[in-house]
PDB file of C-alpha atoms in Angstrom:
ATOM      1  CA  UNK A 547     -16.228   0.420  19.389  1.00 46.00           C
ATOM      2  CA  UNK A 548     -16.697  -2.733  20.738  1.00 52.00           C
ATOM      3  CA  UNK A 549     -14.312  -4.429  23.207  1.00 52.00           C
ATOM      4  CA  UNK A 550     -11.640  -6.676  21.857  1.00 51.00           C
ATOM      5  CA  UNK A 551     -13.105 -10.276  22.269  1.00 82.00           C
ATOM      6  CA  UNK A 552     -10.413 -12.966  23.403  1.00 91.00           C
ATOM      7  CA  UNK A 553      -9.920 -15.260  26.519  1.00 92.00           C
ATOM      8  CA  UNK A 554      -8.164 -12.642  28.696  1.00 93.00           C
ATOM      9  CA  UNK A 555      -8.591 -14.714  32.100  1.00 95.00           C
ATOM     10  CA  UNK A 556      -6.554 -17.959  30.075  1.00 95.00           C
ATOM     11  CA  UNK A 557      -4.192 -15.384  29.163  1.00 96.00           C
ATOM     12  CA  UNK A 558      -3.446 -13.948  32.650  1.00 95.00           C
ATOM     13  CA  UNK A 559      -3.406 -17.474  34.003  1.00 95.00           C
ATOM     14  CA  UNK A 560      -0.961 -18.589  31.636  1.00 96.00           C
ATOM     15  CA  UNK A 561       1.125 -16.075  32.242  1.00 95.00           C
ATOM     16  CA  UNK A 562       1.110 -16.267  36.404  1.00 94.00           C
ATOM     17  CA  UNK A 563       1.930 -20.097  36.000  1.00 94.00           C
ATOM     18  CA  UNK A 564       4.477 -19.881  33.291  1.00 93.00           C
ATOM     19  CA  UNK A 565       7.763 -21.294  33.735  1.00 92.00           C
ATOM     20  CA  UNK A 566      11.019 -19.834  32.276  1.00 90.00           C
ATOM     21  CA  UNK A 567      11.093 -22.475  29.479  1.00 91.00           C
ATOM     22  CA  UNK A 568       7.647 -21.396  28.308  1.00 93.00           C
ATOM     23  CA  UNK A 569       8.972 -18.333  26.625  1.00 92.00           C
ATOM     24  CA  UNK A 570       7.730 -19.270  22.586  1.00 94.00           C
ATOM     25  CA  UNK A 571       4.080 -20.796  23.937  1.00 95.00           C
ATOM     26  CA  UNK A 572       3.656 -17.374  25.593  1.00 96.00           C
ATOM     27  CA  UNK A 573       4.920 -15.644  22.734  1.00 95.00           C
ATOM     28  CA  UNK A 574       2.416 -18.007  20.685  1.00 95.00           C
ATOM     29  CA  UNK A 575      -0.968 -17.453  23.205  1.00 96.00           C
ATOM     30  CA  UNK A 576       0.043 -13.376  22.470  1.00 96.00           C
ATOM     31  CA  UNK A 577       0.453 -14.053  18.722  1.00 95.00           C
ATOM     32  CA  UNK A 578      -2.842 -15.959  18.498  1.00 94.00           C
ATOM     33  CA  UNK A 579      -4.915 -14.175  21.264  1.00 94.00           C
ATOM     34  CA  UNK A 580      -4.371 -10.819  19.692  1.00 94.00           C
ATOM     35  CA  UNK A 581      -5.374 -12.249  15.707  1.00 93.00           C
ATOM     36  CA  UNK A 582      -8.580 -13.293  17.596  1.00 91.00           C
ATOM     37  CA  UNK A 583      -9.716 -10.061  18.733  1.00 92.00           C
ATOM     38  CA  UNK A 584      -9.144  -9.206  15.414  1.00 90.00           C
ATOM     39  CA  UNK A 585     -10.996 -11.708  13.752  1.00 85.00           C
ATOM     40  CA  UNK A 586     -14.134 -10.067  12.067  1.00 69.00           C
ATOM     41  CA  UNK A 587     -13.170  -5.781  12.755  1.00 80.00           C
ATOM     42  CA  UNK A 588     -12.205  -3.532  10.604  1.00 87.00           C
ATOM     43  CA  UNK A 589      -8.476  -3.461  10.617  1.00 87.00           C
ATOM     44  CA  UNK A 590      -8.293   0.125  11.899  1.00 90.00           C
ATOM     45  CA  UNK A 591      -5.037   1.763  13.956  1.00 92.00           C
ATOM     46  CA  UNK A 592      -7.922   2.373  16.268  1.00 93.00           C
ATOM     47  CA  UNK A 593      -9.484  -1.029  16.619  1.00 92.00           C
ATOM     48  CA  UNK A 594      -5.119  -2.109  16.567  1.00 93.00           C
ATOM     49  CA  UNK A 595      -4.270  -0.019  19.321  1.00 94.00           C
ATOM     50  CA  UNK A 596      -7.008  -0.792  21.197  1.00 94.00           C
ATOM     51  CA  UNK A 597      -6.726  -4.569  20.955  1.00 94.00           C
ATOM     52  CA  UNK A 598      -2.745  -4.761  21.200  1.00 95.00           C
ATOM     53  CA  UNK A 599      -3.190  -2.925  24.322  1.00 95.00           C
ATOM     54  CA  UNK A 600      -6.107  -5.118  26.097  1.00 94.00           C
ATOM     55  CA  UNK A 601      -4.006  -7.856  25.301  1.00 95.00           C
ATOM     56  CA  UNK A 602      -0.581  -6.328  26.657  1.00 94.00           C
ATOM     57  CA  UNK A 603      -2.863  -5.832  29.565  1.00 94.00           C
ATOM     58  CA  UNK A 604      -4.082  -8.906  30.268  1.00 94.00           C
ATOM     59  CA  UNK A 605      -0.513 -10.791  30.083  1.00 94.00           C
ATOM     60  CA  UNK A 606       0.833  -8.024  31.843  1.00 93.00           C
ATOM     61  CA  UNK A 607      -1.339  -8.552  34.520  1.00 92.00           C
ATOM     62  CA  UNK A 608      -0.612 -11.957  34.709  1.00 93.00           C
ATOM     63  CA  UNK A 609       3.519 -11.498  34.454  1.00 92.00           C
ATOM     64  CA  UNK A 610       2.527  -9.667  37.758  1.00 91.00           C
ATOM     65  CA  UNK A 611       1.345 -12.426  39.646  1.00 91.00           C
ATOM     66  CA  UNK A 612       4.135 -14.561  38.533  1.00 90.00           C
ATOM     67  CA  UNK A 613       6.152 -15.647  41.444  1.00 87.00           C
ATOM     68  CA  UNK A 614       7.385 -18.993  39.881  1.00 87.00           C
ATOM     69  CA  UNK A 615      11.106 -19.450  40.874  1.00 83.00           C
ATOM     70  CA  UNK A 616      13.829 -18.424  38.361  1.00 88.00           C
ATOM     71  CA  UNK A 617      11.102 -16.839  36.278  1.00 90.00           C
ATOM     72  CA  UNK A 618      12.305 -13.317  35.353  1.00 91.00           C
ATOM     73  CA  UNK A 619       9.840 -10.333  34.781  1.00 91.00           C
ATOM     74  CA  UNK A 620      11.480  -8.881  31.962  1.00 93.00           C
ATOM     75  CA  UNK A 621      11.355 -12.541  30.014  1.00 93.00           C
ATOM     76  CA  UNK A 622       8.291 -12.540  30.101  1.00 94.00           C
ATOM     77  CA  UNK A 623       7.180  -9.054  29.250  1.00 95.00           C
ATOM     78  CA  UNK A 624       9.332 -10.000  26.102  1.00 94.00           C
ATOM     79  CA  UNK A 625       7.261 -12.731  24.895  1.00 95.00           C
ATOM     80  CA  UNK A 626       4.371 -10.419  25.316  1.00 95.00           C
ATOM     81  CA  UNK A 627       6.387  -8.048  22.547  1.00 95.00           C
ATOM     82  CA  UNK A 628       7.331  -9.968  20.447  1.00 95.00           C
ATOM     83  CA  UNK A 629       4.030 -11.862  20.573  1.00 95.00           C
ATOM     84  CA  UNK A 630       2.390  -8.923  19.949  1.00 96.00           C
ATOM     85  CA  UNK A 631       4.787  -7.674  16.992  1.00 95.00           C
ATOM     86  CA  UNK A 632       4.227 -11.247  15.448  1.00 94.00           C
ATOM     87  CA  UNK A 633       0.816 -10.311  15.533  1.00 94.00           C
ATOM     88  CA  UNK A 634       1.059  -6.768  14.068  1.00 94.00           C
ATOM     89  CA  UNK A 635       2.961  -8.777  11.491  1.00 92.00           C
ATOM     90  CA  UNK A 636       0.173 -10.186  10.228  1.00 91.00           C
ATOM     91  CA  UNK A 637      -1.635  -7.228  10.117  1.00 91.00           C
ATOM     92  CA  UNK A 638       1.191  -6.047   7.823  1.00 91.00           C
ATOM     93  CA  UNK A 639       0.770  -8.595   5.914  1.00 89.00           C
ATOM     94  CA  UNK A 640      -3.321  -8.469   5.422  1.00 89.00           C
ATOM     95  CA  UNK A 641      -2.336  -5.111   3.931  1.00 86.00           C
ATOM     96  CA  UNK A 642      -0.087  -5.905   1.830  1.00 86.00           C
ATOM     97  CA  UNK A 643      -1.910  -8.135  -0.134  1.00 86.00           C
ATOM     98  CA  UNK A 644      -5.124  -5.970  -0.205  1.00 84.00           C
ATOM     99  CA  UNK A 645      -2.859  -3.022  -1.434  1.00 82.00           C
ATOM    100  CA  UNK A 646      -1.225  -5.493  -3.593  1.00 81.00           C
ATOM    101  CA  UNK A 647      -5.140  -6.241  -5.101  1.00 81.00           C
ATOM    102  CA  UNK A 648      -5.913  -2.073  -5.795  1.00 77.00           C
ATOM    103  CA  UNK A 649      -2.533  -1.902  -7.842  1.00 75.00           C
ATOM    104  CA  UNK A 650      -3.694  -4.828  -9.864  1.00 76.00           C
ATOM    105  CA  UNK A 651      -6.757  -2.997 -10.460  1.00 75.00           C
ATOM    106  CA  UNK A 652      -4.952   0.044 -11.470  1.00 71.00           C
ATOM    107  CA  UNK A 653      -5.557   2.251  -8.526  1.00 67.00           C
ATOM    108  CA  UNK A 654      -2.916   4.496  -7.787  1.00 64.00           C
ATOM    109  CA  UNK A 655      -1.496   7.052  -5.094  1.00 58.00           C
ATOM    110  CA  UNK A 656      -3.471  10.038  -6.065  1.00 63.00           C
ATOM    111  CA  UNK A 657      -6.063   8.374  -4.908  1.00 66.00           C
ATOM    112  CA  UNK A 658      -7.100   9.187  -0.816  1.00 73.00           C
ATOM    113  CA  UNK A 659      -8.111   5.744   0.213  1.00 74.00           C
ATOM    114  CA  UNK A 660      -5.050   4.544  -1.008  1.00 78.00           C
ATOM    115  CA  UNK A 661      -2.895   7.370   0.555  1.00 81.00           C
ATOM    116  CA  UNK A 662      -4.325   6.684   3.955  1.00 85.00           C
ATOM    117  CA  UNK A 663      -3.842   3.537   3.664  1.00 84.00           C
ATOM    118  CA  UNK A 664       0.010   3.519   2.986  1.00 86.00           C
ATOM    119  CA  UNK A 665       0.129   6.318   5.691  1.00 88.00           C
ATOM    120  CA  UNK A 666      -1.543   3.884   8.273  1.00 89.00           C
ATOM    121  CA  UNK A 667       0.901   0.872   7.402  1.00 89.00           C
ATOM    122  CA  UNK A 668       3.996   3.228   8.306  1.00 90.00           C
ATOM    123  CA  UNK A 669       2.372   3.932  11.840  1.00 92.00           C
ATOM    124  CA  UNK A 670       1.780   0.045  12.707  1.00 92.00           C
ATOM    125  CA  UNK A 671       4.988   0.379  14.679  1.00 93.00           C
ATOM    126  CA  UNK A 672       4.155   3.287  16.870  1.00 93.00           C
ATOM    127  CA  UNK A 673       0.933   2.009  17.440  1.00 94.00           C
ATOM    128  CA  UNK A 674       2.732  -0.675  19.131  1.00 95.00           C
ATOM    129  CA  UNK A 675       4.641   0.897  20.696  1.00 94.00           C
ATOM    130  CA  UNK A 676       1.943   3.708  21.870  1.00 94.00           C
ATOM    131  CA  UNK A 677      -0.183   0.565  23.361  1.00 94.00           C
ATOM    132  CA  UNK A 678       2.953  -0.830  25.115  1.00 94.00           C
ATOM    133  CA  UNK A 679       3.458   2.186  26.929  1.00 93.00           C
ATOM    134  CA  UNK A 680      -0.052   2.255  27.930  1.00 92.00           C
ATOM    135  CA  UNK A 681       0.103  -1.317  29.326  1.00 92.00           C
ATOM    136  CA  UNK A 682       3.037  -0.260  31.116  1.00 91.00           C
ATOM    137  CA  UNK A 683       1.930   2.641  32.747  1.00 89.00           C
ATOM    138  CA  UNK A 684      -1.409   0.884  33.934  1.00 86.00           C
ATOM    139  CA  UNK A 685       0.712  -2.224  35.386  1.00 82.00           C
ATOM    140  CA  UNK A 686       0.932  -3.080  39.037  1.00 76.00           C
ATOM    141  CA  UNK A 687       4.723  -2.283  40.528  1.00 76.00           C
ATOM    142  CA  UNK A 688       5.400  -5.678  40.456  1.00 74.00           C
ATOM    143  CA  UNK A 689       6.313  -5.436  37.127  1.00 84.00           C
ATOM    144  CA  UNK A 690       6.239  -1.599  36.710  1.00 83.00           C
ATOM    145  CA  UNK A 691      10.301  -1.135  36.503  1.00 86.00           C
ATOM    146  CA  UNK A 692      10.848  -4.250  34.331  1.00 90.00           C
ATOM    147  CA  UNK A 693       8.527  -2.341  31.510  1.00 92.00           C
ATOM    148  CA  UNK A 694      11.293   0.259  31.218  1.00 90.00           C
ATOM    149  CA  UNK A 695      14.011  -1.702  29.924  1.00 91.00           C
ATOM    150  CA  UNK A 696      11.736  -3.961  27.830  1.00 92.00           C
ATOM    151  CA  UNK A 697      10.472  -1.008  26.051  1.00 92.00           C
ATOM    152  CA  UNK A 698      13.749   0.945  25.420  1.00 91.00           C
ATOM    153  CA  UNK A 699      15.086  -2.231  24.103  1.00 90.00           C
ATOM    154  CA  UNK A 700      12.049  -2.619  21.822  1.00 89.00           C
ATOM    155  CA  UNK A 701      12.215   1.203  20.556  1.00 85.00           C
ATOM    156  CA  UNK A 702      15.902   1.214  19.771  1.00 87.00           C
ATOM    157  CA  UNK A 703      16.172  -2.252  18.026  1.00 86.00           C
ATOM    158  CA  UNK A 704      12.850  -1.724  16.044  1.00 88.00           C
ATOM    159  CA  UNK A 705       9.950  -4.516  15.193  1.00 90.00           C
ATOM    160  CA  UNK A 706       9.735  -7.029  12.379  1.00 89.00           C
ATOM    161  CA  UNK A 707       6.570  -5.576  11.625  1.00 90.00           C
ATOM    162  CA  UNK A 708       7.625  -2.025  11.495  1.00 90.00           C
ATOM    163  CA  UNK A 709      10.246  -3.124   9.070  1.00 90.00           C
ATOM    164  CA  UNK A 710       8.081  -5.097   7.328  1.00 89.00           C
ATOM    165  CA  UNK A 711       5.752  -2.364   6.932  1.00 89.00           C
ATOM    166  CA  UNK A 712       8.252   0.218   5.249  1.00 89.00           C
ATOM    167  CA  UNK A 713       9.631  -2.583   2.991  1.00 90.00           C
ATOM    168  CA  UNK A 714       5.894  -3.277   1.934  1.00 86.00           C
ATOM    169  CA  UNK A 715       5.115   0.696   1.854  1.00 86.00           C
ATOM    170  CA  UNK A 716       8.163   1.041  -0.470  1.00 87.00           C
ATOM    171  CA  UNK A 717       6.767  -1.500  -2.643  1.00 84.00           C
ATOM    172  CA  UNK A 718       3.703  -0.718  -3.014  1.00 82.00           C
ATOM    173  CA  UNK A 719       4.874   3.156  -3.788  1.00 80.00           C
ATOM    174  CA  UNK A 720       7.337   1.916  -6.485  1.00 81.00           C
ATOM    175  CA  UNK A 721       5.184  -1.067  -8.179  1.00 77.00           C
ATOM    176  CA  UNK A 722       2.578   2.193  -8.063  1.00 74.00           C
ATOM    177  CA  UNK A 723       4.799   4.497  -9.677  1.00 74.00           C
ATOM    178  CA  UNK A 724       6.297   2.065 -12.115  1.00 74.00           C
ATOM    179  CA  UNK A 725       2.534   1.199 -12.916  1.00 66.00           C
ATOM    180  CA  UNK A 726       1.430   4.985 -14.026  1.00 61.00           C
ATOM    181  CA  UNK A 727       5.010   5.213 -16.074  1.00 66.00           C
ATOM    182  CA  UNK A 728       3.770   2.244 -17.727  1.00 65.00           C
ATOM    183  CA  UNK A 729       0.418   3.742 -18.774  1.00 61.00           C
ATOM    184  CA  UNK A 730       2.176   6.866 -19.850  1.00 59.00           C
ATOM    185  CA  UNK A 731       4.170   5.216 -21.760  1.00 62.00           C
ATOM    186  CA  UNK A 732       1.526   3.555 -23.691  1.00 56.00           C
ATOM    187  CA  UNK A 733      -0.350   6.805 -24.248  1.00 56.00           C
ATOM    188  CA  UNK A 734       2.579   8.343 -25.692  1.00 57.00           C
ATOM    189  CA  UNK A 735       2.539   5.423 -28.051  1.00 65.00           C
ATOM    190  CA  UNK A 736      -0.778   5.829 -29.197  1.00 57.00           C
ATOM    191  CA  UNK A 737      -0.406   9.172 -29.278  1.00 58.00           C
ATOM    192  CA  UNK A 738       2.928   9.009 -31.441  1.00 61.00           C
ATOM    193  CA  UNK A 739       1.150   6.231 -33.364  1.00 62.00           C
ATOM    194  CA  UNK A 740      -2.099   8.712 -34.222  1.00 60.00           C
ATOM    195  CA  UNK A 741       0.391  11.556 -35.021  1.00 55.00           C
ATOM    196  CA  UNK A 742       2.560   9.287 -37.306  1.00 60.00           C
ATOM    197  CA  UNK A 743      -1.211   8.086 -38.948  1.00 63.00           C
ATOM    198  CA  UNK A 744      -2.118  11.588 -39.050  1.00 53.00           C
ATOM    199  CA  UNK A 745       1.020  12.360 -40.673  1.00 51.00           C
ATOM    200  CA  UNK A 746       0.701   9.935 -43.254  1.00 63.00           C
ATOM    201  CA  UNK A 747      -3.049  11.286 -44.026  1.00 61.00           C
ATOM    202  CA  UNK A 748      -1.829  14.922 -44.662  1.00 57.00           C
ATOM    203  CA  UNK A 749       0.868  13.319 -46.945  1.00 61.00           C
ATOM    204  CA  UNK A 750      -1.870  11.425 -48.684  1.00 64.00           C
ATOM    205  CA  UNK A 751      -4.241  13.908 -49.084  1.00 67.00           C
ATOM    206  CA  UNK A 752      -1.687  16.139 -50.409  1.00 65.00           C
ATOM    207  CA  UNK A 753      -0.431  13.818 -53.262  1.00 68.00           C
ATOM    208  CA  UNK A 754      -3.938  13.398 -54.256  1.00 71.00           C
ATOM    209  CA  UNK A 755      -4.571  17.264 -54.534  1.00 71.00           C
ATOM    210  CA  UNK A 756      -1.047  17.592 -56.355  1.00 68.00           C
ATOM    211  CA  UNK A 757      -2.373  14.497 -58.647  1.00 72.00           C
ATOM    212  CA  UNK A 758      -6.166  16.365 -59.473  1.00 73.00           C
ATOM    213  CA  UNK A 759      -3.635  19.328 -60.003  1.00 71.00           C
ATOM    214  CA  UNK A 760      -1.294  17.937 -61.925  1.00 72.00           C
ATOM    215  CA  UNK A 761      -4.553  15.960 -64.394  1.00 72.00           C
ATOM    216  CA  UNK A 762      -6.556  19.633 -64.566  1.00 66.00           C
ATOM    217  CA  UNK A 763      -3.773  21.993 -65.607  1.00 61.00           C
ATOM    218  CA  UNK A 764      -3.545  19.859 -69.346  1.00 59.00           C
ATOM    219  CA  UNK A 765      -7.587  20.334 -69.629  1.00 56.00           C
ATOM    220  CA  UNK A 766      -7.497  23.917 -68.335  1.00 55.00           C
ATOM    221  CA  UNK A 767      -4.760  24.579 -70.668  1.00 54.00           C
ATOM    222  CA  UNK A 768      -6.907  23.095 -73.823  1.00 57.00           C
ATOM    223  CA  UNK A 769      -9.984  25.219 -72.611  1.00 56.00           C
ATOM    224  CA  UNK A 770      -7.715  28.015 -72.924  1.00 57.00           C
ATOM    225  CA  UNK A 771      -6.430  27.105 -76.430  1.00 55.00           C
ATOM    226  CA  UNK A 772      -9.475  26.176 -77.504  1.00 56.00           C
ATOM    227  CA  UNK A 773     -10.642  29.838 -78.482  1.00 58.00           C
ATOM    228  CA  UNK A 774      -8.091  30.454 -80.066  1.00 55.00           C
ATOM    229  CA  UNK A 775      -8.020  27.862 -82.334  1.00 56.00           C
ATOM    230  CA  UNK A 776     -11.786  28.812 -83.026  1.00 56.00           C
ATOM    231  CA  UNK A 777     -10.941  32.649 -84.326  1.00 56.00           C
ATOM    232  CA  UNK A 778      -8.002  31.310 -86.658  1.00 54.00           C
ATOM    233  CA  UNK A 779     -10.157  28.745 -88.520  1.00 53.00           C
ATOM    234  CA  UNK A 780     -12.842  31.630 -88.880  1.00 58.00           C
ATOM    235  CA  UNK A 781     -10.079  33.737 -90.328  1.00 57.00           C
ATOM    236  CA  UNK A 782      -9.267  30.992 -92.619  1.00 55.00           C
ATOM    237  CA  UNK A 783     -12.866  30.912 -94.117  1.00 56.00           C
ATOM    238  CA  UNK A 784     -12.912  34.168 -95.443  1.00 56.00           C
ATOM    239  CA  UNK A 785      -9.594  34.789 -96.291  1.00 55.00           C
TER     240      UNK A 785
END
């Protein structure tokens, strides 16, 4: 796989010269520098984890250099998460509306591409998190101990995106399911709609064999009779 392609040397130098008002453009550069490595891959959990943790790196790096007065380690390791979640956001949302596209087009969940694909969206979040803890346990000790509360923060709270990502699964699932009632629904209706027709054609066809019944028994019944008639007139003759 190829590397992640973004400006990782403006991102480290951002972060060693930011101030502590520059918490949302950090959280922005992280946001923007991780869509960029995305730009143009295959939106894999590989190719995720692999960018959201070059990334992490690279402002992680540069949180470690930071020696700006008043300028606290943990701040900025948060604007690298929640840059970063921001990010996976996104990603969220790229799925969403391609999954939204297959249920359009009927597909549905017995279907493996589909499966997999709702099975990747619920791990979003602990690819995040996975990649996190990898940035963390390759950082200098500068910032080493100011990972640990940053990250048990970000686990017990949750991320917008992993939220966002079960809503979406959820929704998919049910506009899914709701789909295939639909189209067994209408199947039933045809199918009650052929057995009503078919119905109707056994009724017909059984008036009209009552009908050629009911018009041959009056002819069979002079056939019979008609013997009959043909002996007593020959008894008449010679009597």
């Amino acid at each position: 796989m190829a590397r992640p392609i973004f400006d990782a040397d403006a991102l480290i130098t951002m972060f060693e010269n930011a101030t502590a008002t520059q918490g949302e453009q950090l959280r922005g550069a992280v946001t923007q520098a991780t869509l960029t490595a995305l730009q143009g891959r295959e939106l894999t959990l590989k190719n995720l984890r692999a960018t959201l943790k070059a990334v992490g790196d690279a402002a992680g790096a540069g949180a470690a250099r930071n020696t700006e007065a008043g300028v606290e380690p943990t701040a900025l390791l948060d604007s690298v998460v929640s840059g970063l979640d921001a990010a996976v956001l996104k990603a969220v949302e790229a799925n969403r509306v391609a999954l939204q596209r297959l249920v359009q087009q009927g597909a549905d969940l017995r279907e493996k591409h589909l499966k997999k694909a709702l099975d990747d969206l619920d791990r979003m979040e602990d690819t995040l998190f996975s990649a996190l803890k990898k940035s963390a346990e390759g950082s200098g000790a500068t910032v080493a101990s100011a990972w640990g509360p940053v990250l048990e923060r970000l686990q017990a709270g949750g991320t917008m995106s992993g939220l966002q990502a079960t809503l979406t699964t959820e929704q998919i699932t049910q506009q899914m399911q709701d789909a295939v009632r639909t189209t067994r629904h209408a199947s039933l209706r045809a199918a009650q709609a052929l057995a009503d027709s078919y119905t109707a054609m056994v009724s017909g066809v059984l008036i009209g064999m009552s009908a050629a019944l009911q018009a041959g028994a009056p002819a069979a019944a002079a056939a019979e009779a008609a013997p009959a008639r043909k002996t007593a007139a020959r008894r008449r003759s010679t009597g």
